[in-house]
XYZ file of C-alpha atoms in Angstrom:
215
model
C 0.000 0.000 0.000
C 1.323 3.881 -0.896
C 2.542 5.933 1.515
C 2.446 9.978 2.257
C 6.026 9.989 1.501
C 5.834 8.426 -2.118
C 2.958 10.280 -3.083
C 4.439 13.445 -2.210
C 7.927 12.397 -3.445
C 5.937 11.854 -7.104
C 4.027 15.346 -6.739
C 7.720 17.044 -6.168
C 9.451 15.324 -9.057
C 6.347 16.212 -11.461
C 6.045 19.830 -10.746
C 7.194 21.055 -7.245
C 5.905 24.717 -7.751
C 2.536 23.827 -8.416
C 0.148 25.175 -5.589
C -0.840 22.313 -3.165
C -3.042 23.936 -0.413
C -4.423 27.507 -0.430
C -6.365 28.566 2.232
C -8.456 31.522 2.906
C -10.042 32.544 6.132
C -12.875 35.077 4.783
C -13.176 36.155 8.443
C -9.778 37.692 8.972
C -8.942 38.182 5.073
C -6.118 35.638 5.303
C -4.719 34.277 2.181
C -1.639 31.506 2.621
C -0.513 29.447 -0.328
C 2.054 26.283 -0.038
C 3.368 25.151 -3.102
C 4.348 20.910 -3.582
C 7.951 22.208 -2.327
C 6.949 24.479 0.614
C 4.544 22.048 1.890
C 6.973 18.990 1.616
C 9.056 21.308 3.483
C 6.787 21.822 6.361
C 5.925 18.391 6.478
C 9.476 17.612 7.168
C 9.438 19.894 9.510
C 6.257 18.977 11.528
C 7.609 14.833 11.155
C 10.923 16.434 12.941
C 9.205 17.782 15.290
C 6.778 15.093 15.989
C 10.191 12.567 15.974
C 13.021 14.587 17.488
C 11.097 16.940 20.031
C 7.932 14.875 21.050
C 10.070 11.916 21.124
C 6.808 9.678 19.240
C 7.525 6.674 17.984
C 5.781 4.853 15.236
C 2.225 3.857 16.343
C 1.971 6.461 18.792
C -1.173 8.627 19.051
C -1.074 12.008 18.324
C -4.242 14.527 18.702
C -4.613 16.919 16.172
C -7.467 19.514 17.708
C -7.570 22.653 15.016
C -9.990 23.939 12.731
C -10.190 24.238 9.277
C -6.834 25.851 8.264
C -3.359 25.189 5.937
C -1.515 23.866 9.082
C -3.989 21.035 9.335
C -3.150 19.015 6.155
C 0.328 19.330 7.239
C 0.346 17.912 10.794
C -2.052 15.286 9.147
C 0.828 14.791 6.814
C 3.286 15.056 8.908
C 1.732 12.313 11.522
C 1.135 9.747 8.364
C 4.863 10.060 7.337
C 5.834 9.091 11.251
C 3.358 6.301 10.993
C 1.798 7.751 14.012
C -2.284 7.140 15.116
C -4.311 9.871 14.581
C -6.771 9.380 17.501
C -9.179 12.029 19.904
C -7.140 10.214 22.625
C -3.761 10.800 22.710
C -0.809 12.076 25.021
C -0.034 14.603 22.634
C -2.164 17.144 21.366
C -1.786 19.812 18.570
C -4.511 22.453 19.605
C -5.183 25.733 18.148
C -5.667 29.096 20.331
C -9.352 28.161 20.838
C -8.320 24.751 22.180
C -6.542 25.888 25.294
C -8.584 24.191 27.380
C -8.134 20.865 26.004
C -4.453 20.452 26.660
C -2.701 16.675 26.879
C -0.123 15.784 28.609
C 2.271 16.987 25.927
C 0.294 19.852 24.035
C 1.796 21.782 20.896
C -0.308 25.442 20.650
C -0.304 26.865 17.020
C -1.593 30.743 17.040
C -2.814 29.880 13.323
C -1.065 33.512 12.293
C 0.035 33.502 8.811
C 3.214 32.125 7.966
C 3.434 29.826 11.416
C 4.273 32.745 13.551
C 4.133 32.304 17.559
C 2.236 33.651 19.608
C 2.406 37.297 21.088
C 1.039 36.687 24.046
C 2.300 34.037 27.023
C 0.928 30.732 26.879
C -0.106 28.709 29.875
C 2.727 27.344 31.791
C 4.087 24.080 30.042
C 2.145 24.486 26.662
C 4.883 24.585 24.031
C 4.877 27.093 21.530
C 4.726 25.569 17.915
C 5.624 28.859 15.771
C 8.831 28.733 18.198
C 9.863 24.885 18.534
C 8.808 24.234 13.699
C 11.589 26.764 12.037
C 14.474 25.172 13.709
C 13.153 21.716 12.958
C 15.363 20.091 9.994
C 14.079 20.169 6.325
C 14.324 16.570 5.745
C 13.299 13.553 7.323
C 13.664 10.068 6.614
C 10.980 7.973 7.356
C 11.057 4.622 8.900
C 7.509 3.350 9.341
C 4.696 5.897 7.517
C 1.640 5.129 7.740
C 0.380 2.433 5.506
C -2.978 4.136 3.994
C -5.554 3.365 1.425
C -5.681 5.903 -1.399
C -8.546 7.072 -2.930
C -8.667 7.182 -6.943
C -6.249 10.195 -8.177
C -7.992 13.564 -8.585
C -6.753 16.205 -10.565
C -9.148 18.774 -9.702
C -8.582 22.283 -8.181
C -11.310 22.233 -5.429
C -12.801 25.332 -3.419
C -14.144 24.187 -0.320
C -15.310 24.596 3.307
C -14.853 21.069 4.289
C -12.514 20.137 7.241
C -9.416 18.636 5.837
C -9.210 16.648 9.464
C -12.519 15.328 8.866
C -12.917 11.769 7.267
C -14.186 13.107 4.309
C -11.544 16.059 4.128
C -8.368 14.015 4.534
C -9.669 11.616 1.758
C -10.399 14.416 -0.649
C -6.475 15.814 0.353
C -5.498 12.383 -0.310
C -6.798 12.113 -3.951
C -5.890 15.541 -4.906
C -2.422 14.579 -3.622
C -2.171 11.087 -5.414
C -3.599 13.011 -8.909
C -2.156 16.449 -9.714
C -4.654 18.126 -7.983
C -4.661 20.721 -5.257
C -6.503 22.083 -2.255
C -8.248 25.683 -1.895
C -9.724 25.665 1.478
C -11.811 28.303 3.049
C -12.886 28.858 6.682
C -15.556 31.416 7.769
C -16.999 31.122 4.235
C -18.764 34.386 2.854
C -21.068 33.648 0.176
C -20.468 37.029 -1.014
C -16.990 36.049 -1.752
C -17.046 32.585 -3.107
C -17.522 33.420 -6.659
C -14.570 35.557 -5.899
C -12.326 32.910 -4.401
C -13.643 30.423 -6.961
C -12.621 33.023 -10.432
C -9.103 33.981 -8.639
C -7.736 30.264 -7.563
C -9.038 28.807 -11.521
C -11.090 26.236 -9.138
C -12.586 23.477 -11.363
C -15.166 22.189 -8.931
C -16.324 22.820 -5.412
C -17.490 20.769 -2.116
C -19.566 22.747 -0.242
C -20.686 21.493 3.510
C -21.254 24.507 5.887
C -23.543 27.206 5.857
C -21.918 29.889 4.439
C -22.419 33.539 5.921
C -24.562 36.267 4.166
């Protein structure tokens, strides 16, 4: 069965410029764009820091509590290529500034600013700091035991949507659009206003819609 790592490895010898996530947050006016390369690298990154500075081993559990956002499909990524569990109970948690409150026993905070950033304000006291601990993580990483995972059929599609990439329907759409030459344009807070918008700008060829978007 595939891999994370040889499905990315393919998408970075066949065009590693080629936009792989886009996300929008139509709340704050965010726009963040990784290309095959970028995110590849931040997947490294994350599996280094999953590896090297949680200290998880293969077929540990990690939680991964954050909302729709780029950073998602990369700590998804990240935990496949470690051949960790992705589970809602886990030791180590990945949580988001709203998910304070639902700390682990190990818990990485990400602000969710644009470009990784860490927080500007003090977290609470053992909480590590992700936008500190991910730049000085290496750029590559060798895997040893990814995760083993059953691939949907490729999709080549540019898709504009609202759906959780954490979700079980979200990571398998990610999945196909990452074993096709596809790519991901992902919007939180969706404004319907702007969807046409989004939809012109990113050259989207179709579009999964599953909240309700705002007025």
């Amino acid at each position: 069965m595939p891999t994370f790592p040889d499905l990315l490895a393919r998408r970075l010898a066949a065009d590693p410029g080629q936009p792989l996530v886009t996300f929008y947050d139509d709340a704050t006016g965010e726009r963040t764009e990784l290309s095959v390369k970028t995110f590849a690298n931040w997947v490294s990154k994350t599996a280094n820091l999953y590896a090297e500075e949680l200290m998880l081993d293969p077929g540990d559990a990690v939680r991964i509590d954050l909302p729709p956002h780029s950073l998602g499909p990369v700590f998804l990524a990240a935990a496949w290529a470690c051949g960790l569990r992705v589970s809602a109970e886990a030791d180590v948690a990945v949580v988001g500034p709203d998910g304070l409150d639902r700390r682990a026993g190990t818990t990485v905070a990400c602000a969710l600013a644009p470009f990784a950033t860490r927080f500007t304000t003090d977290l609470p006291e053992g909480v590590l700091d992700h936008g500190v601990l991910w730049p000085g993580q290496s750029d590559v990483f060798s895997p040893l035991e990814p995760t083993e995972l059953e691939v949907p059929a490729p999709d080549d599609r540019r898709v504009l949507t609202d759906l959780d990439p954490l979700s079980p329907e979200g990571s398998r759409l990610f999945l196909g659009l990452v074993a096709g030459h596809g790519s991901l344009v992902l919007v939180a807070h969706p404004d319907e206003r702007r969807w046409p918008a989004h939809s012109e700008s990113e050259r989207a060829t179709d579009s999964v819609r599953t909240a309700q978007p705002t007025s």
